[in-house]
PDB file of C-alpha atoms in Angstrom:
ATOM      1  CA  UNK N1453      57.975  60.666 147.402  1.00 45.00           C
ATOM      2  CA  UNK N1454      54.471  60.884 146.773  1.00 45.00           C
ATOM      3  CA  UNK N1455      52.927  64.194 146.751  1.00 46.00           C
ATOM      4  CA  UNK N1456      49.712  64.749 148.428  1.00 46.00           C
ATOM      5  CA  UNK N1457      48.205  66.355 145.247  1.00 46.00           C
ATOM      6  CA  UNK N1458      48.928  63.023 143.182  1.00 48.00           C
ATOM      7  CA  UNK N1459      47.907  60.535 146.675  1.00 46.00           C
ATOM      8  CA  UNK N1460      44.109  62.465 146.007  1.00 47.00           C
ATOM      9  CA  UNK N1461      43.931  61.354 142.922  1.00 48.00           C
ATOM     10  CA  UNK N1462      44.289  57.803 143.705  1.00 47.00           C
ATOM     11  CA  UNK N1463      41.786  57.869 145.822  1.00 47.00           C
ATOM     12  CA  UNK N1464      38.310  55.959 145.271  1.00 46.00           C
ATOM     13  CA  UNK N1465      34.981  55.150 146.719  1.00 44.00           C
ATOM     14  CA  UNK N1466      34.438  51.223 146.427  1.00 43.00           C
ATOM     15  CA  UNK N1467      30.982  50.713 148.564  1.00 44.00           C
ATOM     16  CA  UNK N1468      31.792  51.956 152.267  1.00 44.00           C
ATOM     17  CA  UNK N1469      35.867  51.933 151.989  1.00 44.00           C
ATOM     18  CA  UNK N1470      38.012  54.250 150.851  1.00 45.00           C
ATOM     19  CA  UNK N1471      41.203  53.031 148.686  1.00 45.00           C
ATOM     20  CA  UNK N1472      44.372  54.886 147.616  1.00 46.00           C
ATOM     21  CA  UNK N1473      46.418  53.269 145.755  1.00 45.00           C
ATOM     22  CA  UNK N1474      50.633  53.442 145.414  1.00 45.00           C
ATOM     23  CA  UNK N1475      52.547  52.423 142.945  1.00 41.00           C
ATOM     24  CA  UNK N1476      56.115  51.980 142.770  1.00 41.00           C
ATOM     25  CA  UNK N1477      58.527  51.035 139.611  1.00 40.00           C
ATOM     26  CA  UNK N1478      55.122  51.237 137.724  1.00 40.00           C
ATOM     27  CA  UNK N1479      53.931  48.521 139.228  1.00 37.00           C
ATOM     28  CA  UNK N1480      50.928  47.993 141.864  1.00 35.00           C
ATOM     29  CA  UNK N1481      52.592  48.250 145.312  1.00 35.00           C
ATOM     30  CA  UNK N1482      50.022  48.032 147.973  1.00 38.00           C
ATOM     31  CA  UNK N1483      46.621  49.658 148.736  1.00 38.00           C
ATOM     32  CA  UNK N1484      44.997  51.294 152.016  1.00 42.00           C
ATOM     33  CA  UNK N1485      41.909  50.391 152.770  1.00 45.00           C
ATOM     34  CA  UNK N1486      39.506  51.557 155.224  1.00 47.00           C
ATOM     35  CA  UNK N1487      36.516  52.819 155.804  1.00 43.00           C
ATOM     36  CA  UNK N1488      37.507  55.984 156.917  1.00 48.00           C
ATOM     37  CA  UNK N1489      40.674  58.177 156.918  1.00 47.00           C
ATOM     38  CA  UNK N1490      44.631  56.462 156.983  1.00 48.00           C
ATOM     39  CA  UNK N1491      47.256  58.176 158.194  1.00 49.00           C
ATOM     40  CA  UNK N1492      51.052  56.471 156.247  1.00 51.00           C
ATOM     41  CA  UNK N1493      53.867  56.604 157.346  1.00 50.00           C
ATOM     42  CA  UNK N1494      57.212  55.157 157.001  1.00 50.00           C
ATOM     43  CA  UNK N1495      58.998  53.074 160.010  1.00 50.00           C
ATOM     44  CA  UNK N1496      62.588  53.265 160.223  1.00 51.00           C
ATOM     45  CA  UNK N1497      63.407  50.679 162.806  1.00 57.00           C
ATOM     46  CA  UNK N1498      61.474  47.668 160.131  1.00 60.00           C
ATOM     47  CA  UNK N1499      61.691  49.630 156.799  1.00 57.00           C
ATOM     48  CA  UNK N1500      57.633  49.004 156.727  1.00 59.00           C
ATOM     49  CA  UNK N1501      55.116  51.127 155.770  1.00 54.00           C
ATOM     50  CA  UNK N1502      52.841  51.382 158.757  1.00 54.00           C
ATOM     51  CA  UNK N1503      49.246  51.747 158.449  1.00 55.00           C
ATOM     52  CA  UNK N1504      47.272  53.686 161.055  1.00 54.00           C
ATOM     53  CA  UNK N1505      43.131  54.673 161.081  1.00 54.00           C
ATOM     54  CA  UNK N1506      42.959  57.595 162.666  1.00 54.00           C
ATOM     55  CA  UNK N1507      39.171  58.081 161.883  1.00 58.00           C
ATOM     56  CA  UNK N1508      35.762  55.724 161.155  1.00 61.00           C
ATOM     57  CA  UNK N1509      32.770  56.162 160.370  1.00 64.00           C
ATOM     58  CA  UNK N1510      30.037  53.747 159.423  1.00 66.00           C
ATOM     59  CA  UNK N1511      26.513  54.789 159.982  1.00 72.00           C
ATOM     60  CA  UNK N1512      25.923  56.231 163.199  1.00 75.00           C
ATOM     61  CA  UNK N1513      29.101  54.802 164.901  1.00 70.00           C
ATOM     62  CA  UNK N1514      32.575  57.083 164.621  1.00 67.00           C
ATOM     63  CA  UNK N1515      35.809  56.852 166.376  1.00 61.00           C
ATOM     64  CA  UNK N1516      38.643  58.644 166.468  1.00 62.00           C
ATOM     65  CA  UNK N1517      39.238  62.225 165.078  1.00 59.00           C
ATOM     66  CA  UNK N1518      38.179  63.220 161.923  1.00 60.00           C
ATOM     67  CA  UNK N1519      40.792  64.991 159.570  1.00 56.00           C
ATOM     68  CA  UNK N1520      40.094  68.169 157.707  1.00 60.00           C
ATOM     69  CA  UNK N1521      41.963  68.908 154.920  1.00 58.00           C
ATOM     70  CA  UNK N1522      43.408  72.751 155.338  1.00 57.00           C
ATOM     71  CA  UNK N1523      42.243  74.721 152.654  1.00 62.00           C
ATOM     72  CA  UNK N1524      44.375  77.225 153.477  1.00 61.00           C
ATOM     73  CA  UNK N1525      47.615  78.224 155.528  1.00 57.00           C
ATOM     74  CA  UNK N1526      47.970  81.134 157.672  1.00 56.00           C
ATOM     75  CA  UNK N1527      50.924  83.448 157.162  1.00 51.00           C
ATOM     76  CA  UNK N1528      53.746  82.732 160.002  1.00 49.00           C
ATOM     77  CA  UNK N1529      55.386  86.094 160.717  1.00 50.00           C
ATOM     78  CA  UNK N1530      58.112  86.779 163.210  1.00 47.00           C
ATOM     79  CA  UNK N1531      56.619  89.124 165.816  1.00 48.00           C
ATOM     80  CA  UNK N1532      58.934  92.234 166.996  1.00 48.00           C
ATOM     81  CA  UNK N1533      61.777  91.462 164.974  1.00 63.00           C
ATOM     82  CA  UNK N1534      62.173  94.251 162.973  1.00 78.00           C
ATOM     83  CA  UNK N1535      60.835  98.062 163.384  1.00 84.00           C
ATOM     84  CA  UNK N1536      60.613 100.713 160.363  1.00 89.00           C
ATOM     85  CA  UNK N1537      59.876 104.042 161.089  1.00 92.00           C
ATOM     86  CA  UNK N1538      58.308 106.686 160.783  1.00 94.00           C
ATOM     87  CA  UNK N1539      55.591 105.695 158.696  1.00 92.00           C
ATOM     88  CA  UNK N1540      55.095 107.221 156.800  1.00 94.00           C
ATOM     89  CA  UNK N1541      58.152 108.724 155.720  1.00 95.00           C
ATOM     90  CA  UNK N1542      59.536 112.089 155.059  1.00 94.00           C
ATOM     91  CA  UNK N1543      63.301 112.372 154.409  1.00 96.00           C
ATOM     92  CA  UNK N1544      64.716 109.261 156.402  1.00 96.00           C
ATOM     93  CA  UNK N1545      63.497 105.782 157.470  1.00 95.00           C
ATOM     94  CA  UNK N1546      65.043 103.993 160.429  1.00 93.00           C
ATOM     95  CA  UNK N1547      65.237 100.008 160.318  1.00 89.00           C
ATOM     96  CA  UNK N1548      65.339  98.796 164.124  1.00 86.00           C
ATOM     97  CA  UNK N1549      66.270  94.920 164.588  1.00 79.00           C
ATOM     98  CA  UNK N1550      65.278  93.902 167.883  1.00 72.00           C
ATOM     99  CA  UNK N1551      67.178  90.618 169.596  1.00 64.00           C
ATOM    100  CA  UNK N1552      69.754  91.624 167.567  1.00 60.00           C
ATOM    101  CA  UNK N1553      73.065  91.216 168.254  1.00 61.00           C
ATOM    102  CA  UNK N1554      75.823  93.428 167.170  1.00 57.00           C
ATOM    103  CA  UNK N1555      78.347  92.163 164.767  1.00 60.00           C
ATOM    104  CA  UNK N1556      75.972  90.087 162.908  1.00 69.00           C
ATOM    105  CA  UNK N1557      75.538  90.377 159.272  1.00 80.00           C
ATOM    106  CA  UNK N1558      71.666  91.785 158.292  1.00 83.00           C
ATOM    107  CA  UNK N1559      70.570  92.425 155.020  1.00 88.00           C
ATOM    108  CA  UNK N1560      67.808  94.873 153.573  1.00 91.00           C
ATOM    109  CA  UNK N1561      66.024  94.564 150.225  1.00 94.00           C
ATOM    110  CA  UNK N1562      63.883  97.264 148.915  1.00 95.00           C
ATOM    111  CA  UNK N1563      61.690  97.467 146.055  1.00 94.00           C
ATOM    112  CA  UNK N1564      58.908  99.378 144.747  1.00 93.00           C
ATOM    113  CA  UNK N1565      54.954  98.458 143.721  1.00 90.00           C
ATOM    114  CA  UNK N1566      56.122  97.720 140.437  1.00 89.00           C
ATOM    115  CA  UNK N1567      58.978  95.148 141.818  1.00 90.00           C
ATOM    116  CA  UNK N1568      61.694  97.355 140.480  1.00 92.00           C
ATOM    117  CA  UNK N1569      64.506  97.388 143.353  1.00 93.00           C
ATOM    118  CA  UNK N1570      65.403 101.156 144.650  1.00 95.00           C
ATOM    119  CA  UNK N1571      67.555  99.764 147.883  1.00 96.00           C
ATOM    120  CA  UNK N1572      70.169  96.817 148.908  1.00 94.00           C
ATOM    121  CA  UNK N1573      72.334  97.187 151.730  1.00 91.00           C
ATOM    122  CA  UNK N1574      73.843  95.561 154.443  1.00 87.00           C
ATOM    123  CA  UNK N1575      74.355  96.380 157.791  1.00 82.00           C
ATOM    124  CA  UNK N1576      76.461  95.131 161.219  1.00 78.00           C
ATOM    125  CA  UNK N1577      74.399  96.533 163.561  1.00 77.00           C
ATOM    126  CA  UNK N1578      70.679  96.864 164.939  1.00 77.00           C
ATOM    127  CA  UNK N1579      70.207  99.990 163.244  1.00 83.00           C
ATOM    128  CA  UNK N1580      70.026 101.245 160.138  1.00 89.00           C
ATOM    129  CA  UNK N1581      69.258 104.860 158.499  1.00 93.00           C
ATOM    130  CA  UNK N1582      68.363 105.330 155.050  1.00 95.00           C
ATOM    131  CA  UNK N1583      67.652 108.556 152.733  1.00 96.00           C
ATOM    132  CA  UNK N1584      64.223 108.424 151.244  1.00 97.00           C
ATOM    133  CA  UNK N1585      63.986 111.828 150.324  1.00 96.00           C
ATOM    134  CA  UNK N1586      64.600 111.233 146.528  1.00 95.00           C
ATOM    135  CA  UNK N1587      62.791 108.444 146.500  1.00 96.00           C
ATOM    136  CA  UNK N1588      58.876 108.985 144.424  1.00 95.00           C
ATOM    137  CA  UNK N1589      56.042 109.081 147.059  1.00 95.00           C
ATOM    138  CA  UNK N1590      54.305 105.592 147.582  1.00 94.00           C
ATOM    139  CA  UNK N1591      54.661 102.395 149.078  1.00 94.00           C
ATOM    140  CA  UNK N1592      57.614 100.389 149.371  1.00 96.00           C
ATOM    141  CA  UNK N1593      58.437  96.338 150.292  1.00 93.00           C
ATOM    142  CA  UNK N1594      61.145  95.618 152.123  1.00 92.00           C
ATOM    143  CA  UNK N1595      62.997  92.119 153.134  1.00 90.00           C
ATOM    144  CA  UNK N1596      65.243  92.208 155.904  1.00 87.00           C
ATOM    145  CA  UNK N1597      67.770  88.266 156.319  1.00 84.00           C
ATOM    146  CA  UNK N1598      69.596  87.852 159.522  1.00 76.00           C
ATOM    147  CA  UNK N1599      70.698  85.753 161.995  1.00 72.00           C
ATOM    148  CA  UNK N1600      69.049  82.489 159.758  1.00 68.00           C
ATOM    149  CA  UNK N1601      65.542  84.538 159.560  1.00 73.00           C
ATOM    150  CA  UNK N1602      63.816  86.696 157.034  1.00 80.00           C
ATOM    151  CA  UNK N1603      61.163  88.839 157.605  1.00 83.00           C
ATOM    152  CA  UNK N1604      59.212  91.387 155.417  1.00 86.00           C
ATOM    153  CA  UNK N1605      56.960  94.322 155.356  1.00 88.00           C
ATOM    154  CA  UNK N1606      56.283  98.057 153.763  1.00 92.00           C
ATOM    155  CA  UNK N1607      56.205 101.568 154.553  1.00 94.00           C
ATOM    156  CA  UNK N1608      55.403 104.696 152.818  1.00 94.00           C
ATOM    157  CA  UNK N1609      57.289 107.713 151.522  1.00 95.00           C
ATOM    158  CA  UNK N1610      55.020 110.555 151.329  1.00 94.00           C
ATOM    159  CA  UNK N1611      56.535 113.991 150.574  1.00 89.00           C
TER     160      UNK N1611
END
């Protein structure tokens, strides 16, 4: 599979068109042409690749949508599925899984600033209490896996 990183640097400019070439068994296998922005993709039903502009522009005259590259990604976090508390901390913090059901398997992975690990547990239920009050004051990072999700976060211990 081509990676996008490697498709960019096919790409050329040759007068109006853009061309990206692909190669396989290091030979020459076909190139996309067009004088705007291809979408590839691979049919199934023919075992083609399929061809499709999604976007021209020549002069004044465009059609279709234009794509932007993303030049970044925005975090995806699970809302409400976890709950530490307080915050900060004194002598106990509570974990709280919500749409959690009981007799599932969670698990709980603490570490410090510096990466070194000062808690691993498990737990069978949607609570969980653990004793911070030897822990140093300071910020911790936890990751919590259950039911086929992860989720992370911190908190602070401040005695």
């Amino acid at each position: 599979m081509i990676q996008s990183a490697e498709l960019f640097s096919r790409l050329r400019l040759s007068g109006c068109c853009y061309q990206i070439g692909l190669f396989e068994s290091g030979g020459e296998y076909f190139w996309i042409e067009g004088a705007g922005y291809s979408f590839i993709s691979w049919d199934v039903d023919d075992g083609e690749w399929d061809k499709v502009l999604v976007y021209f522009k020549k002069g004044d005259e465009t059609w279709g949508n234009e794509l932007t590259p993303p030049i970044s990604v925005q975090e995806v976090r699970l809302p409400h599925l976890t709950r530490v508390y307080p915050n900060p901390a004194n002598n106990f913090v509570y974990v709280k899984l919500t749409n959690y059901k009981t007799g599932s398997h969670a698990h709980i992975s603490i570490i410090d600033l510096k990466g070194k690990p000062v808690y691993s547990g498990s737990f069978n239920n949607d609570r969980l209490k653990i004793n911070v009050s030897h822990w140093p004051s300071g910020m911790f990072m936890f990751i919590i896996t259950a039911k086929g999700f992860e989720t992370n976060g911190k908190f602070i211990v401040n005695h």
